[in-house]
Amino acid sequence: MVERYSRQILFSGIQEEGQVLLGNKHVLVIGAGALGTGNAEVLVRSGVGKMTIVDRDYVEWSNLQRQQLYTEEDAKNHIPKVISAKERLEAINIDVTIEAHIVDITPAEMEQFVPGVDLIMDATDNFEIRMIINDAAQKYGIPWIYGSIVASYGVSYAVIPGKSPCLHCLLGDIPIGGLTCDTGGVISPVVQLVVGHQTAEALKILTENWSHLRQELISFDVWANHHSSINVEKLKKDACPSCGPEAMYPFLAYHDHTKTEVLCGRDTVQIRPPSKETRDLEVTAANLAKLGKVEQNAFLLQFKTDKNRLVLFKDGRVLVHGTNDAAEARSLYHRFLG
């Protein structure tokens, strides 16, 4: 439908040839929060052919300030983010094929989603998953675009396997600690700026305008009025275990991925079962109803104890709200879910 994309086709960097290329590309978006919803909407409106969105969480009230695809009804009903995002995105552009997956990204899931993908958009909130993305991108030769926000500060960087330094080159091991959106907050303008930088690079990659790609890592603080561009070309490490000639992709090893994870600033612990499983939510709800209050929708169930709230997904993953103690969370998990 030429009229839909007429202004984009008029742009000298895209034109009809670029629009055709864009319509034949598949983008994988990891995370459906602030950056994920922003990236997804821009690329769907631009006419990307297919988009796969992956996220482990559901919509909460605190999301509505900056996560642009969600509504109060989504928060009231605890709808998984990818389900709401898919519905809104299809209402924006029905010609785009959109797949939604309610899963927590592990190395196994990452390698499952990567085949056939032309670009990976990072919209995550932790470096463990980013390092998994980085290793998978290097292993399969897929470009990916890093994006990060906290408070009024944002960062963006496009990683091109075989050419640019990878995230492992830049960061070494996974960063521990530091400010997060849950501890330092976040304002919406920085979200929009990072989305703008990420999607500009995405359009260049998807329309194969490689010569126009930014070769730098950019960072900015919209409140303090700071902006910097860093040439990272010399940071590429010959012996990098993720992108060097003898790469071992260490972050795709399952033993390097946490099964119990404290979600920083949320008074919540996530627990994944030791092996993949599919929970029958109806049966589980019936069993838990004898012990406390249960609320359920088609995607998850919530079980409330005196001081904790357990949210169970079909893949067996559980969010234990009301504690930051992993041992206590595991105890509640085994007590109520076996």
CSV table of C-alpha atoms in Angstrom, one decimal:
chain,number,residue,atom,x,y,z
A,1,MET,CA,0.0,0.0,0.0
A,2,VAL,CA,2.1,2.8,-1.4
A,3,GLU,CA,0.0,5.6,0.1
A,4,ARG,CA,0.7,4.4,3.7
A,5,TYR,CA,4.4,4.7,3.2
A,6,SER,CA,4.4,7.6,0.7
A,7,ARG,CA,6.3,10.1,3.0
A,8,GLN,CA,8.9,7.4,3.9
A,9,ILE,CA,9.4,6.5,0.2
A,10,LEU,CA,9.9,10.1,-0.7
A,11,PHE,CA,12.9,10.2,1.7
A,12,SER,CA,16.1,9.8,-0.3
A,13,GLY,CA,17.6,7.3,2.0
A,14,ILE,CA,14.8,4.8,1.6
A,15,GLN,CA,12.7,5.3,-1.6
A,16,GLU,CA,10.8,2.4,-3.1
A,17,GLU,CA,13.7,0.0,-3.2
A,18,GLY,CA,14.3,0.5,0.6
A,19,GLN,CA,10.6,0.1,1.4
A,20,VAL,CA,10.6,-3.3,-0.5
A,21,LEU,CA,13.6,-4.4,1.5
A,22,LEU,CA,12.0,-3.3,4.8
A,23,GLY,CA,8.9,-5.2,4.0
A,24,ASN,CA,10.9,-8.4,3.6
A,25,LYS,CA,12.8,-8.2,6.9
A,26,HIS,CA,12.2,-9.9,10.3
A,27,VAL,CA,13.0,-8.0,13.5
A,28,LEU,CA,13.2,-9.7,16.9
A,29,VAL,CA,12.4,-7.3,19.8
A,30,ILE,CA,13.6,-8.6,23.2
A,31,GLY,CA,11.6,-6.8,25.9
A,32,ALA,CA,8.2,-5.1,25.7
A,33,GLY,CA,8.7,-2.2,28.2
A,34,ALA,CA,9.5,1.4,27.4
A,35,LEU,CA,12.1,0.8,24.7
A,36,GLY,CA,10.4,-2.3,23.4
A,37,THR,CA,7.0,-0.7,22.8
A,38,GLY,CA,8.6,2.4,21.3
A,39,ASN,CA,10.9,0.5,19.0
A,40,ALA,CA,8.1,-1.9,18.0
A,41,GLU,CA,5.6,0.9,17.2
A,42,VAL,CA,8.1,2.8,15.0
A,43,LEU,CA,9.1,-0.2,13.0
A,44,VAL,CA,5.6,-1.5,12.6
A,45,ARG,CA,4.4,1.9,11.4
A,46,SER,CA,7.4,1.9,9.0
A,47,GLY,CA,6.3,-1.4,7.4
A,48,VAL,CA,8.7,-4.0,8.6
A,49,GLY,CA,7.6,-7.4,7.2
A,50,LYS,CA,7.6,-9.5,10.4
A,51,MET,CA,8.2,-8.8,14.1
A,52,THR,CA,8.7,-11.2,17.0
A,53,ILE,CA,8.3,-9.7,20.5
A,54,VAL,CA,9.5,-11.5,23.6
A,55,ASP,CA,8.9,-10.5,27.2
A,56,ARG,CA,8.4,-12.2,30.5
A,57,ASP,CA,6.2,-9.7,32.4
A,58,TYR,CA,2.7,-8.3,32.6
A,59,VAL,CA,1.4,-4.7,32.6
A,60,GLU,CA,1.5,-2.9,35.9
A,61,TRP,CA,0.4,0.6,36.8
A,62,SER,CA,3.9,2.0,37.0
A,63,ASN,CA,4.4,1.1,33.4
A,64,LEU,CA,1.8,3.5,32.0
A,65,GLN,CA,3.9,6.6,32.5
A,66,ARG,CA,6.3,5.6,29.7
A,67,GLN,CA,5.3,2.3,28.0
A,68,GLN,CA,3.3,3.7,25.1
A,69,LEU,CA,1.2,0.7,23.9
A,70,TYR,CA,-0.6,-0.1,27.2
A,71,THR,CA,-3.8,1.1,28.9
A,72,GLU,CA,-5.3,1.2,32.3
A,73,GLU,CA,-7.4,-1.9,31.4
A,74,ASP,CA,-4.2,-3.8,30.8
A,75,ALA,CA,-2.9,-2.9,34.2
A,76,LYS,CA,-6.1,-3.7,36.0
A,77,ASN,CA,-6.2,-7.1,34.4
A,78,HIS,CA,-2.5,-7.9,34.6
A,79,ILE,CA,-2.4,-8.7,30.9
A,80,PRO,CA,1.0,-9.9,29.7
A,81,LYS,CA,2.9,-7.1,27.9
A,82,VAL,CA,3.4,-9.0,24.6
A,83,ILE,CA,-0.3,-9.8,24.3
A,84,SER,CA,-1.3,-6.2,24.7
A,85,ALA,CA,1.5,-5.0,22.4
A,86,LYS,CA,0.5,-7.5,19.7
A,87,GLU,CA,-3.1,-6.3,19.8
A,88,ARG,CA,-2.2,-2.6,19.5
A,89,LEU,CA,0.4,-3.1,16.9
A,90,GLU,CA,-2.0,-5.1,14.7
A,91,ALA,CA,-4.5,-2.3,15.0
A,92,ILE,CA,-1.8,0.1,13.7
A,93,ASN,CA,-0.6,-2.0,10.8
A,94,ILE,CA,-2.4,-5.3,10.0
A,95,ASP,CA,0.0,-6.1,7.1
A,96,VAL,CA,2.8,-6.7,9.5
A,97,THR,CA,3.1,-10.3,10.8
A,98,ILE,CA,3.5,-10.1,14.6
A,99,GLU,CA,4.4,-13.0,16.9
A,100,ALA,CA,4.2,-12.6,20.7
A,101,HIS,CA,5.9,-14.9,23.2
A,102,ILE,CA,5.5,-14.8,27.0
A,103,VAL,CA,8.8,-16.2,28.0
A,104,ASP,CA,12.0,-15.4,30.0
A,105,ILE,CA,15.0,-15.3,27.7
A,106,THR,CA,17.6,-17.9,28.4
A,107,PRO,CA,20.3,-19.1,26.1
A,108,ALA,CA,18.0,-21.9,24.9
A,109,GLU,CA,15.1,-19.5,24.1
A,110,MET,CA,17.5,-17.1,22.4
A,111,GLU,CA,18.8,-19.7,20.0
A,112,GLN,CA,15.2,-20.8,19.3
A,113,PHE,CA,14.1,-17.3,18.2
A,114,VAL,CA,17.2,-16.2,16.2
A,115,PRO,CA,16.9,-18.3,13.0
A,116,GLY,CA,15.6,-16.2,10.1
A,117,VAL,CA,15.9,-12.9,12.0
A,118,ASP,CA,17.5,-9.9,10.2
A,119,LEU,CA,17.9,-7.7,13.3
A,120,ILE,CA,17.7,-7.9,17.0
A,121,MET,CA,16.5,-4.9,19.1
A,122,ASP,CA,17.6,-4.8,22.7
A,123,ALA,CA,14.9,-3.4,24.9
A,124,THR,CA,15.8,-5.3,28.1
A,125,ASP,CA,16.5,-4.1,31.6
A,126,ASN,CA,19.5,-6.2,32.6
A,127,PHE,CA,23.0,-7.0,31.3
A,128,GLU,CA,22.7,-10.8,31.7
A,129,ILE,CA,20.1,-10.9,28.9
A,130,ARG,CA,22.1,-8.4,26.9
A,131,MET,CA,25.1,-10.6,27.0
A,132,ILE,CA,23.0,-13.5,25.8
A,133,ILE,CA,21.8,-11.4,23.0
A,134,ASN,CA,25.3,-10.4,22.2
A,135,ASP,CA,26.6,-13.9,22.0
A,136,ALA,CA,23.7,-15.2,19.9
A,137,ALA,CA,24.1,-12.2,17.5
A,138,GLN,CA,27.8,-13.0,17.1
A,139,LYS,CA,27.3,-16.8,16.7
A,140,TYR,CA,24.7,-16.3,14.0
A,141,GLY,CA,26.0,-13.1,12.4
A,142,ILE,CA,22.9,-11.0,13.1
A,143,PRO,CA,23.2,-7.2,13.8
A,144,TRP,CA,21.7,-6.0,17.0
A,145,ILE,CA,21.1,-2.6,18.6
A,146,TYR,CA,21.8,-2.0,22.3
A,147,GLY,CA,19.7,0.5,24.1
A,148,SER,CA,19.6,1.5,27.8
A,149,ILE,CA,17.8,4.1,29.9
A,150,VAL,CA,17.8,5.1,33.6
A,151,ALA,CA,16.7,8.3,35.2
A,152,SER,CA,17.4,11.0,32.5
A,153,TYR,CA,20.3,9.1,31.0
A,154,GLY,CA,20.3,7.0,27.8
A,155,VAL,CA,22.8,5.0,25.7
A,156,SER,CA,22.6,3.4,22.2
A,157,TYR,CA,25.0,1.4,20.1
A,158,ALA,CA,24.7,-0.7,17.0
A,159,VAL,CA,26.7,-4.0,17.0
A,160,ILE,CA,27.6,-5.4,13.6
A,161,PRO,CA,29.2,-8.9,13.9
A,162,GLY,CA,32.5,-9.2,12.2
A,163,LYS,CA,33.0,-5.4,12.0
A,164,SER,CA,32.3,-3.5,15.2
A,165,PRO,CA,33.4,-4.3,18.8
A,166,CYS,CA,30.8,-6.4,20.5
A,167,LEU,CA,29.2,-5.7,23.9
A,168,HIS,CA,31.6,-8.1,25.6
A,169,CYS,CA,34.5,-6.2,24.2
A,170,LEU,CA,33.2,-3.0,25.7
A,171,LEU,CA,32.0,-4.3,29.0
A,172,GLY,CA,34.0,-7.4,29.9
A,173,ASP,CA,31.9,-9.3,32.5
A,174,ILE,CA,28.3,-8.5,33.4
A,175,PRO,CA,28.1,-5.2,35.3
A,176,ILE,CA,27.0,-5.7,38.9
A,177,GLY,CA,24.9,-3.1,40.8
A,178,GLY,CA,24.4,0.5,39.7
A,179,LEU,CA,21.3,2.6,39.2
A,180,THR,CA,18.2,1.0,37.7
A,181,CYS,CA,14.8,2.4,36.7
A,182,ASP,CA,13.4,0.9,39.9
A,183,THR,CA,15.9,2.7,42.1
A,184,GLY,CA,16.6,5.9,40.2
A,185,GLY,CA,13.4,6.2,38.2
A,186,VAL,CA,13.1,7.2,34.6
A,187,ILE,CA,11.5,10.1,32.6
A,188,SER,CA,9.7,9.6,29.3
A,189,PRO,CA,11.7,12.0,27.2
A,190,VAL,CA,14.9,9.9,27.5
A,191,VAL,CA,12.9,6.9,26.4
A,192,GLN,CA,11.9,8.7,23.2
A,193,LEU,CA,15.4,9.8,22.4
A,194,VAL,CA,16.9,6.3,22.8
A,195,VAL,CA,14.1,4.9,20.7
A,196,GLY,CA,14.8,7.5,18.0
A,197,HIS,CA,18.5,6.6,17.9
A,198,GLN,CA,17.8,2.8,17.9
A,199,THR,CA,15.2,2.9,15.2
A,200,ALA,CA,17.2,5.3,13.0
A,201,GLU,CA,20.0,2.7,13.0
A,202,ALA,CA,17.4,-0.1,12.5
A,203,LEU,CA,16.0,1.5,9.4
A,204,LYS,CA,19.5,1.9,8.0
A,205,ILE,CA,20.3,-1.8,8.6
A,206,LEU,CA,16.9,-3.1,7.3
A,207,THR,CA,17.2,-1.0,4.1
A,208,GLU,CA,20.8,-2.0,3.8
A,209,ASN,CA,22.2,1.5,4.0
A,210,TRP,CA,25.3,0.2,5.7
A,211,SER,CA,27.5,3.2,4.9
A,212,HIS,CA,25.3,5.5,6.9
A,213,LEU,CA,25.5,3.6,10.1
A,214,ARG,CA,26.8,5.4,13.2
A,215,GLN,CA,30.2,4.0,14.2
A,216,GLU,CA,30.0,5.3,17.7
A,217,LEU,CA,28.4,4.6,21.1
A,218,ILE,CA,26.2,7.6,22.0
A,219,SER,CA,25.1,8.7,25.5
A,220,PHE,CA,23.2,11.6,26.8
A,221,ASP,CA,21.5,13.1,29.9
A,222,VAL,CA,18.5,15.1,28.9
A,223,TRP,CA,18.1,16.7,32.3
A,224,ALA,CA,21.8,17.7,32.8
A,225,ASN,CA,22.1,18.6,29.1
A,226,HIS,CA,25.0,16.4,28.4
A,227,HIS,CA,25.7,14.5,25.1
A,228,SER,CA,28.7,12.5,24.0
A,229,SER,CA,29.7,10.2,21.1
A,230,ILE,CA,32.5,7.7,21.7
A,231,ASN,CA,34.5,6.1,18.9
A,232,VAL,CA,34.8,2.5,20.2
A,233,GLU,CA,36.6,1.0,17.2
A,234,LYS,CA,39.8,0.5,19.0
A,235,LEU,CA,38.1,-1.3,21.9
A,236,LYS,CA,37.6,-4.4,19.7
A,237,LYS,CA,39.5,-7.3,21.4
A,238,ASP,CA,41.2,-9.9,19.3
A,239,ALA,CA,40.8,-12.5,22.1
A,240,CYS,CA,37.2,-11.7,22.9
A,241,PRO,CA,35.4,-15.0,23.8
A,242,SER,CA,32.2,-13.7,22.2
A,243,CYS,CA,33.5,-12.2,18.9
A,244,GLY,CA,37.1,-13.2,18.5
A,245,PRO,CA,38.4,-15.8,16.0
A,246,GLU,CA,38.2,-18.5,18.7
A,247,ALA,CA,34.9,-17.4,20.1
A,248,MET,CA,33.2,-19.8,22.6
A,249,TYR,CA,30.0,-17.7,23.2
A,250,PRO,CA,30.2,-18.1,27.0
A,251,PHE,CA,26.8,-16.5,27.8
A,252,LEU,CA,25.0,-19.1,25.7
A,253,ALA,CA,26.1,-21.8,28.2
A,254,TYR,CA,23.1,-22.6,30.4
A,255,HIS,CA,25.1,-22.9,33.6
A,256,ASP,CA,25.9,-19.2,33.2
A,257,HIS,CA,22.2,-18.2,33.4
A,258,THR,CA,20.5,-17.6,36.7
A,259,LYS,CA,17.4,-19.7,37.6
A,260,THR,CA,16.6,-17.5,40.7
A,261,GLU,CA,16.8,-13.8,40.1
A,262,VAL,CA,16.1,-10.9,42.4
A,263,LEU,CA,14.3,-8.2,40.4
A,264,CYS,CA,16.1,-5.1,41.6
A,265,GLY,CA,13.9,-2.5,43.3
A,266,ARG,CA,10.7,-4.4,42.9
A,267,ASP,CA,10.7,-6.5,46.1
A,268,THR,CA,10.3,-9.5,43.9
A,269,VAL,CA,12.1,-12.7,43.1
A,270,GLN,CA,11.7,-14.6,39.8
A,271,ILE,CA,12.0,-18.4,39.9
A,272,ARG,CA,12.3,-20.7,36.9
A,273,PRO,CA,11.8,-24.4,37.2
A,274,PRO,CA,14.9,-26.6,36.8
A,275,SER,CA,13.6,-27.8,33.4
A,276,LYS,CA,11.1,-26.6,30.8
A,277,GLU,CA,7.5,-27.4,31.7
A,278,THR,CA,4.0,-26.4,30.8
A,279,ARG,CA,1.7,-25.7,33.8
A,280,ASP,CA,-2.0,-26.4,33.7
A,281,LEU,CA,-3.3,-23.1,35.2
A,282,GLU,CA,-6.8,-24.5,35.7
A,283,VAL,CA,-5.6,-27.4,37.8
A,284,THR,CA,-3.1,-25.2,39.7
A,285,ALA,CA,-5.8,-22.6,40.4
A,286,ALA,CA,-8.1,-25.3,41.8
A,287,ASN,CA,-5.4,-26.5,44.2
A,288,LEU,CA,-4.4,-23.1,45.4
A,289,ALA,CA,-8.0,-21.9,45.9
A,290,LYS,CA,-8.1,-24.1,49.0
A,291,LEU,CA,-5.2,-22.2,50.5
A,292,GLY,CA,-5.9,-18.5,49.6
A,293,LYS,CA,-7.2,-16.0,47.1
A,294,VAL,CA,-6.6,-16.9,43.4
A,295,GLU,CA,-7.1,-14.6,40.4
A,296,GLN,CA,-6.7,-15.9,36.9
A,297,ASN,CA,-6.7,-14.9,33.3
A,298,ALA,CA,-5.9,-16.8,30.1
A,299,PHE,CA,-2.1,-16.2,30.5
A,300,LEU,CA,-1.3,-16.3,34.2
A,301,LEU,CA,-2.7,-16.8,37.7
A,302,GLN,CA,-2.1,-14.9,40.9
A,303,PHE,CA,-2.1,-16.4,44.4
A,304,LYS,CA,-2.1,-14.2,47.5
A,305,THR,CA,-0.8,-15.3,50.9
A,306,ASP,CA,-0.8,-13.1,54.0
A,307,LYS,CA,2.2,-11.1,52.9
A,308,ASN,CA,3.2,-12.4,49.5
A,309,ARG,CA,1.8,-12.6,46.0
A,310,LEU,CA,2.8,-15.4,43.6
A,311,VAL,CA,2.3,-14.9,39.9
A,312,LEU,CA,2.5,-18.1,37.9
A,313,PHE,CA,3.0,-18.3,34.1
A,314,LYS,CA,2.2,-21.2,31.9
A,315,ASP,CA,5.9,-22.0,31.3
A,316,GLY,CA,6.3,-22.7,35.1
A,317,ARG,CA,8.0,-19.4,35.8
A,318,VAL,CA,6.9,-17.7,39.1
A,319,LEU,CA,7.3,-14.1,40.3
A,320,VAL,CA,7.3,-14.0,44.1
A,321,HIS,CA,6.3,-10.5,45.2
A,322,GLY,CA,6.9,-9.2,48.7
A,323,THR,CA,10.4,-10.4,49.2
A,324,ASN,CA,14.0,-9.8,48.0
A,325,ASP,CA,15.2,-13.0,49.7
A,326,ALA,CA,15.8,-15.8,47.2
A,327,ALA,CA,15.8,-18.5,49.8
A,328,GLU,CA,12.4,-17.3,51.2
A,329,ALA,CA,11.1,-17.1,47.6
A,330,ARG,CA,12.2,-20.7,46.9
A,331,SER,CA,10.6,-21.8,50.1
A,332,LEU,CA,7.2,-20.3,49.1
A,333,TYR,CA,7.6,-21.7,45.6
A,334,HIS,CA,8.1,-25.3,46.9
A,335,ARG,CA,5.4,-24.8,49.6
A,336,PHE,CA,2.7,-23.9,47.3
A,337,LEU,CA,3.7,-25.1,43.8
A,338,GLY,CA,5.8,-28.2,44.5
